[in-house]
mmCIF file of C-alpha atoms in Angstrom:
data_model
loop_
_atom_site.group_PDB
_atom_site.id
_atom_site.type_symbol
_atom_site.label_atom_id
_atom_site.label_comp_id
_atom_site.label_asym_id
_atom_site.label_seq_id
_atom_site.Cartn_x
_atom_site.Cartn_y
_atom_site.Cartn_z
ATOM 1 C CA UNK A 287 -52.901 98.768 202.800
ATOM 2 C CA UNK A 288 -54.991 97.659 206.054
ATOM 3 C CA UNK A 289 -56.877 100.962 206.438
ATOM 4 C CA UNK A 290 -57.767 100.852 202.402
ATOM 5 C CA UNK A 291 -59.203 97.745 203.099
ATOM 6 C CA UNK A 292 -61.440 99.134 206.205
ATOM 7 C CA UNK A 293 -62.827 101.828 204.624
ATOM 8 C CA UNK A 294 -63.472 100.882 200.959
ATOM 9 C CA UNK A 295 -63.879 96.823 201.954
ATOM 10 C CA UNK A 296 -65.416 96.518 205.193
ATOM 11 C CA UNK A 297 -67.260 99.690 204.939
ATOM 12 C CA UNK A 298 -69.064 98.271 201.916
ATOM 13 C CA UNK A 299 -69.191 94.736 203.287
ATOM 14 C CA UNK A 300 -73.424 94.871 203.195
ATOM 15 C CA UNK A 301 -73.617 95.797 199.908
ATOM 16 C CA UNK A 302 -71.283 93.066 198.604
ATOM 17 C CA UNK A 303 -72.861 90.593 200.472
ATOM 18 C CA UNK A 304 -76.159 91.632 198.932
ATOM 19 C CA UNK A 305 -74.619 91.411 195.975
ATOM 20 C CA UNK A 306 -72.967 87.692 196.654
ATOM 21 C CA UNK A 307 -76.452 86.793 197.417
ATOM 22 C CA UNK A 308 -77.847 87.620 193.923
ATOM 23 C CA UNK A 309 -74.978 85.905 192.433
ATOM 24 C CA UNK A 310 -75.662 82.630 194.355
ATOM 25 C CA UNK A 311 -79.296 82.688 193.670
ATOM 26 C CA UNK A 312 -78.811 83.610 189.807
ATOM 27 C CA UNK A 313 -76.165 80.506 189.876
ATOM 28 C CA UNK A 314 -78.263 77.991 191.660
ATOM 29 C CA UNK A 315 -81.359 78.998 189.645
ATOM 30 C CA UNK A 316 -79.548 78.800 186.255
ATOM 31 C CA UNK A 317 -77.886 75.524 187.418
ATOM 32 C CA UNK A 318 -81.699 73.907 188.146
ATOM 33 C CA UNK A 319 -82.896 75.071 184.827
ATOM 34 C CA UNK A 320 -79.784 73.649 182.849
ATOM 35 C CA UNK A 321 -80.316 70.466 184.256
ATOM 36 C CA UNK A 322 -83.565 70.480 183.017
ATOM 37 C CA UNK A 323 -83.338 71.919 179.694
ATOM 38 C CA UNK A 324 -79.775 69.429 179.399
ATOM 39 C CA UNK A 325 -81.499 66.365 180.500
ATOM 40 C CA UNK A 326 -84.600 67.151 178.197
ATOM 41 C CA UNK A 327 -82.500 67.765 175.271
ATOM 42 C CA UNK A 328 -80.818 64.549 175.801
ATOM 43 C CA UNK A 329 -83.460 62.669 176.161
ATOM 44 C CA UNK A 330 -84.982 63.709 172.679
ATOM 45 C CA UNK A 331 -81.933 63.503 171.085
ATOM 46 C CA UNK A 332 -81.775 59.274 172.206
ATOM 47 C CA UNK A 333 -85.089 58.457 172.117
ATOM 48 C CA UNK A 334 -86.931 61.113 170.071
ATOM 49 C CA UNK A 335 -85.840 60.001 166.115
ATOM 50 C CA UNK A 336 -88.519 62.735 164.756
ATOM 51 C CA UNK A 337 -86.915 65.870 166.435
ATOM 52 C CA UNK A 338 -83.309 64.232 167.105
ATOM 53 C CA UNK A 339 -81.881 67.165 164.511
ATOM 54 C CA UNK A 340 -83.430 69.974 166.398
ATOM 55 C CA UNK A 341 -82.038 68.566 169.177
ATOM 56 C CA UNK A 342 -78.989 68.338 168.262
ATOM 57 C CA UNK A 343 -79.166 71.739 166.676
ATOM 58 C CA UNK A 344 -80.171 72.912 169.894
ATOM 59 C CA UNK A 345 -77.316 71.332 172.090
ATOM 60 C CA UNK A 346 -74.579 72.373 169.457
ATOM 61 C CA UNK A 347 -75.974 76.361 169.308
ATOM 62 C CA UNK A 348 -75.794 76.431 173.358
ATOM 63 C CA UNK A 349 -72.334 74.841 173.318
ATOM 64 C CA UNK A 350 -70.638 77.460 170.564
ATOM 65 C CA UNK A 351 -72.544 81.070 171.734
ATOM 66 C CA UNK A 352 -70.558 82.874 174.188
ATOM 67 C CA UNK A 353 -72.094 83.596 177.666
ATOM 68 C CA UNK A 354 -71.861 87.506 176.762
ATOM 69 C CA UNK A 355 -73.677 86.820 173.703
ATOM 70 C CA UNK A 356 -76.457 84.914 174.966
ATOM 71 C CA UNK A 357 -77.038 87.586 178.087
ATOM 72 C CA UNK A 358 -77.294 90.189 175.770
ATOM 73 C CA UNK A 359 -79.405 88.101 173.070
ATOM 74 C CA UNK A 360 -81.820 86.966 175.604
ATOM 75 C CA UNK A 361 -81.841 90.278 177.777
ATOM 76 C CA UNK A 362 -82.303 92.423 174.455
ATOM 77 C CA UNK A 363 -83.580 90.470 171.513
ATOM 78 C CA UNK A 364 -85.881 87.850 173.288
ATOM 79 C CA UNK A 365 -88.478 90.684 174.899
ATOM 80 C CA UNK A 366 -89.083 91.837 171.504
ATOM 81 C CA UNK A 367 -89.664 88.331 170.043
ATOM 82 C CA UNK A 368 -91.508 86.378 172.851
ATOM 83 C CA UNK A 369 -92.498 88.659 175.458
ATOM 84 C CA UNK A 370 -90.034 87.978 178.240
ATOM 85 C CA UNK A 371 -88.072 87.741 180.235
ATOM 86 C CA UNK A 372 -89.495 90.713 181.845
ATOM 87 C CA UNK A 373 -86.735 91.325 184.026
ATOM 88 C CA UNK A 374 -82.801 91.294 183.876
ATOM 89 C CA UNK A 375 -82.727 88.373 186.974
ATOM 90 C CA UNK A 376 -84.840 86.250 185.011
ATOM 91 C CA UNK A 377 -82.867 86.852 181.648
ATOM 92 C CA UNK A 378 -79.442 86.039 183.025
ATOM 93 C CA UNK A 379 -81.302 83.006 184.661
ATOM 94 C CA UNK A 380 -82.186 82.080 181.332
ATOM 95 C CA UNK A 381 -78.463 83.135 179.689
ATOM 96 C CA UNK A 382 -76.329 81.106 181.928
ATOM 97 C CA UNK A 383 -78.839 78.070 181.847
ATOM 98 C CA UNK A 384 -78.818 77.587 178.107
ATOM 99 C CA UNK A 385 -75.146 77.748 177.765
ATOM 100 C CA UNK A 386 -74.650 75.025 180.559
ATOM 101 C CA UNK A 387 -77.545 73.258 179.406
ATOM 102 C CA UNK A 388 -75.457 72.366 175.669
ATOM 103 C CA UNK A 389 -72.711 70.743 177.959
ATOM 104 C CA UNK A 390 -75.079 69.115 180.339
ATOM 105 C CA UNK A 391 -77.259 67.510 177.618
ATOM 106 C CA UNK A 392 -73.930 65.813 176.114
ATOM 107 C CA UNK A 393 -72.881 64.899 179.956
ATOM 108 C CA UNK A 394 -75.904 63.044 180.274
ATOM 109 C CA UNK A 395 -75.474 61.033 176.729
ATOM 110 C CA UNK A 396 -72.534 59.989 177.412
ATOM 111 C CA UNK A 397 -73.599 58.643 180.528
ATOM 112 C CA UNK A 398 -76.611 56.804 179.556
ATOM 113 C CA UNK A 399 -75.005 55.549 176.471
ATOM 114 C CA UNK A 400 -71.847 54.129 178.515
ATOM 115 C CA UNK A 401 -74.792 51.802 180.845
ATOM 116 C CA UNK A 402 -74.275 48.568 180.100
ATOM 117 C CA UNK A 403 -77.503 47.862 178.289
ATOM 118 C CA UNK A 404 -78.033 44.243 179.731
ATOM 119 C CA UNK A 405 -79.206 46.361 183.106
ATOM 120 C CA UNK A 406 -81.673 47.689 181.251
ATOM 121 C CA UNK A 407 -82.903 44.754 179.822
ATOM 122 C CA UNK A 408 -82.940 42.747 183.088
ATOM 123 C CA UNK A 409 -84.919 46.052 184.497
ATOM 124 C CA UNK A 410 -87.601 45.323 181.880
ATOM 125 C CA UNK A 411 -87.365 41.407 182.037
ATOM 126 C CA UNK A 412 -88.332 41.642 186.343
ATOM 127 C CA UNK A 413 -91.260 43.518 185.001
ATOM 128 C CA UNK A 414 -90.385 47.203 185.743
ATOM 129 C CA UNK A 415 -91.536 49.785 183.434
ATOM 130 C CA UNK A 416 -88.957 51.546 180.853
ATOM 131 C CA UNK A 417 -89.785 54.614 182.981
ATOM 132 C CA UNK A 418 -88.933 52.874 186.353
ATOM 133 C CA UNK A 419 -85.793 51.156 185.262
ATOM 134 C CA UNK A 420 -84.792 54.663 184.171
ATOM 135 C CA UNK A 421 -85.873 56.240 187.171
ATOM 136 C CA UNK A 422 -83.975 53.603 189.791
ATOM 137 C CA UNK A 423 -81.052 51.684 187.196
ATOM 138 C CA UNK A 424 -80.204 53.999 184.539
ATOM 139 C CA UNK A 425 -80.235 57.849 186.717
ATOM 140 C CA UNK A 426 -78.760 56.580 189.927
ATOM 141 C CA UNK A 427 -75.324 55.489 187.932
ATOM 142 C CA UNK A 428 -75.747 58.179 185.355
ATOM 143 C CA UNK A 429 -75.748 60.539 187.783
ATOM 144 C CA UNK A 430 -72.759 59.276 189.750
ATOM 145 C CA UNK A 431 -70.828 58.888 186.648
ATOM 146 C CA UNK A 432 -71.004 62.409 185.874
ATOM 147 C CA UNK A 433 -71.014 63.640 189.361
ATOM 148 C CA UNK A 434 -67.056 64.980 188.302
ATOM 149 C CA UNK A 435 -68.317 67.010 185.366
ATOM 150 C CA UNK A 436 -71.432 68.294 187.338
ATOM 151 C CA UNK A 437 -69.643 69.898 190.096
ATOM 152 C CA UNK A 438 -67.534 71.171 187.646
ATOM 153 C CA UNK A 439 -69.941 72.898 185.753
ATOM 154 C CA UNK A 440 -71.311 74.308 188.597
ATOM 155 C CA UNK A 441 -68.242 76.065 188.513
ATOM 156 C CA UNK A 442 -68.336 77.124 185.365
ATOM 157 C CA UNK A 443 -71.819 78.634 186.041
ATOM 158 C CA UNK A 444 -70.565 80.433 189.095
ATOM 159 C CA UNK A 445 -67.487 82.198 187.174
ATOM 160 C CA UNK A 446 -69.419 82.820 183.898
ATOM 161 C CA UNK A 447 -72.362 84.893 186.275
ATOM 162 C CA UNK A 448 -69.510 87.367 186.467
ATOM 163 C CA UNK A 449 -70.464 88.758 183.110
ATOM 164 C CA UNK A 450 -74.298 88.970 184.256
ATOM 165 C CA UNK A 451 -73.396 92.774 185.598
ATOM 166 C CA UNK A 452 -73.226 93.849 181.670
ATOM 167 C CA UNK A 453 -77.250 93.542 181.461
ATOM 168 C CA UNK A 454 -77.452 95.300 185.204
ATOM 169 C CA UNK A 455 -78.004 92.617 187.449
ATOM 170 C CA UNK A 456 -76.538 93.662 190.982
ATOM 171 C CA UNK A 457 -74.690 90.480 191.836
ATOM 172 C CA UNK A 458 -71.149 90.518 193.581
ATOM 173 C CA UNK A 459 -69.397 91.709 190.381
ATOM 174 C CA UNK A 460 -71.652 94.624 189.526
ATOM 175 C CA UNK A 461 -71.680 95.756 193.327
ATOM 176 C CA UNK A 462 -67.953 95.427 193.432
ATOM 177 C CA UNK A 463 -67.108 97.759 190.169
ATOM 178 C CA UNK A 464 -69.743 100.425 191.246
ATOM 179 C CA UNK A 465 -67.625 100.599 194.414
ATOM 180 C CA UNK A 466 -64.037 100.691 192.221
ATOM 181 C CA UNK A 467 -65.572 103.322 189.763
ATOM 182 C CA UNK A 468 -66.240 105.340 192.967
ATOM 183 C CA UNK A 469 -63.466 105.704 194.685
ATOM 184 C CA UNK A 470 -60.881 104.348 191.873
ATOM 185 C CA UNK A 471 -59.316 101.899 194.491
ATOM 186 C CA UNK A 472 -59.260 98.594 192.375
ATOM 187 C CA UNK A 473 -56.923 96.461 194.486
ATOM 188 C CA UNK A 474 -58.544 95.780 197.896
ATOM 189 C CA UNK A 475 -61.807 95.645 196.467
ATOM 190 C CA UNK A 476 -61.154 93.074 193.399
ATOM 191 C CA UNK A 477 -59.119 91.101 195.492
ATOM 192 C CA UNK A 478 -61.759 90.591 197.972
ATOM 193 C CA UNK A 479 -64.056 89.739 195.996
ATOM 194 C CA UNK A 480 -61.413 87.125 193.867
ATOM 195 C CA UNK A 481 -61.053 85.854 197.311
ATOM 196 C CA UNK A 482 -65.307 85.572 198.049
ATOM 197 C CA UNK A 483 -65.700 83.813 194.407
ATOM 198 C CA UNK A 484 -62.713 81.451 195.458
ATOM 199 C CA UNK A 485 -64.260 80.232 198.815
ATOM 200 C CA UNK A 486 -67.964 80.164 196.869
ATOM 201 C CA UNK A 487 -66.709 77.800 194.504
ATOM 202 C CA UNK A 488 -64.952 76.131 196.910
ATOM 203 C CA UNK A 489 -67.140 75.351 199.728
ATOM 204 C CA UNK A 490 -69.874 74.104 196.791
ATOM 205 C CA UNK A 491 -67.140 71.546 195.467
ATOM 206 C CA UNK A 492 -66.425 70.311 198.985
ATOM 207 C CA UNK A 493 -69.815 70.037 199.914
ATOM 208 C CA UNK A 494 -70.773 68.142 196.304
ATOM 209 C CA UNK A 495 -67.742 65.963 196.861
ATOM 210 C CA UNK A 496 -69.373 65.032 200.600
ATOM 211 C CA UNK A 497 -72.431 64.070 198.631
ATOM 212 C CA UNK A 498 -70.926 62.059 196.059
ATOM 213 C CA UNK A 499 -68.774 60.024 198.278
ATOM 214 C CA UNK A 500 -72.110 59.436 200.884
ATOM 215 C CA UNK A 501 -73.893 58.620 197.485
ATOM 216 C CA UNK A 502 -71.045 55.825 196.786
ATOM 217 C CA UNK A 503 -71.164 54.488 200.225
ATOM 218 C CA UNK A 504 -74.436 53.846 200.361
ATOM 219 C CA UNK A 505 -75.019 52.002 196.890
ATOM 220 C CA UNK A 506 -71.942 50.890 197.488
ATOM 221 C CA UNK A 507 -70.811 51.802 194.079
ATOM 222 C CA UNK A 508 -67.706 53.756 192.936
ATOM 223 C CA UNK A 509 -67.359 56.887 190.497
ATOM 224 C CA UNK A 510 -65.785 56.616 187.367
#
């Protein structure tokens, strides 16, 4: 087994690390886009009655559609309908962001609605604009409450990213399966890949938890 590990894993470590970098890049961009889309959908649902049901429809569609279907839909249908995305990388980012944005929108909504109304009214009473109240009072507390859900959603995005290989994005899973199909030795390669995903998710979770704890101490607040 050690000889197989050296032959199939260590000999292809550069390829696997390159695939890991693609995975991290896709997930990072997708999660940032998901936060923007999710927060936008949440705010429209809460504060723009005219198009509230459009936001609700968007949220439910993103949550109820399998990521596999979204990947194929964005990659093959969107270019015909909208003229973009023009690359599989962009399609993967958008598809991952769409699904996560639906869940994040609901997470944002529960955090905002759970905030005591008196805090908003107090901010307005001392002369703050609503935008300032939202940025300095509402969002810090909402982010603190939803921190565990955010960390969990990051892990979900990384796990879901294993499917982007179906549209030929050269991520870690794509490169691993290419090596497996070349040598027909899955044990060492897939075991190593599983450990790589575990390490990435574990490190991100640890780092995120550290920043949450730092945020708590800085503001003298506690997460729910």
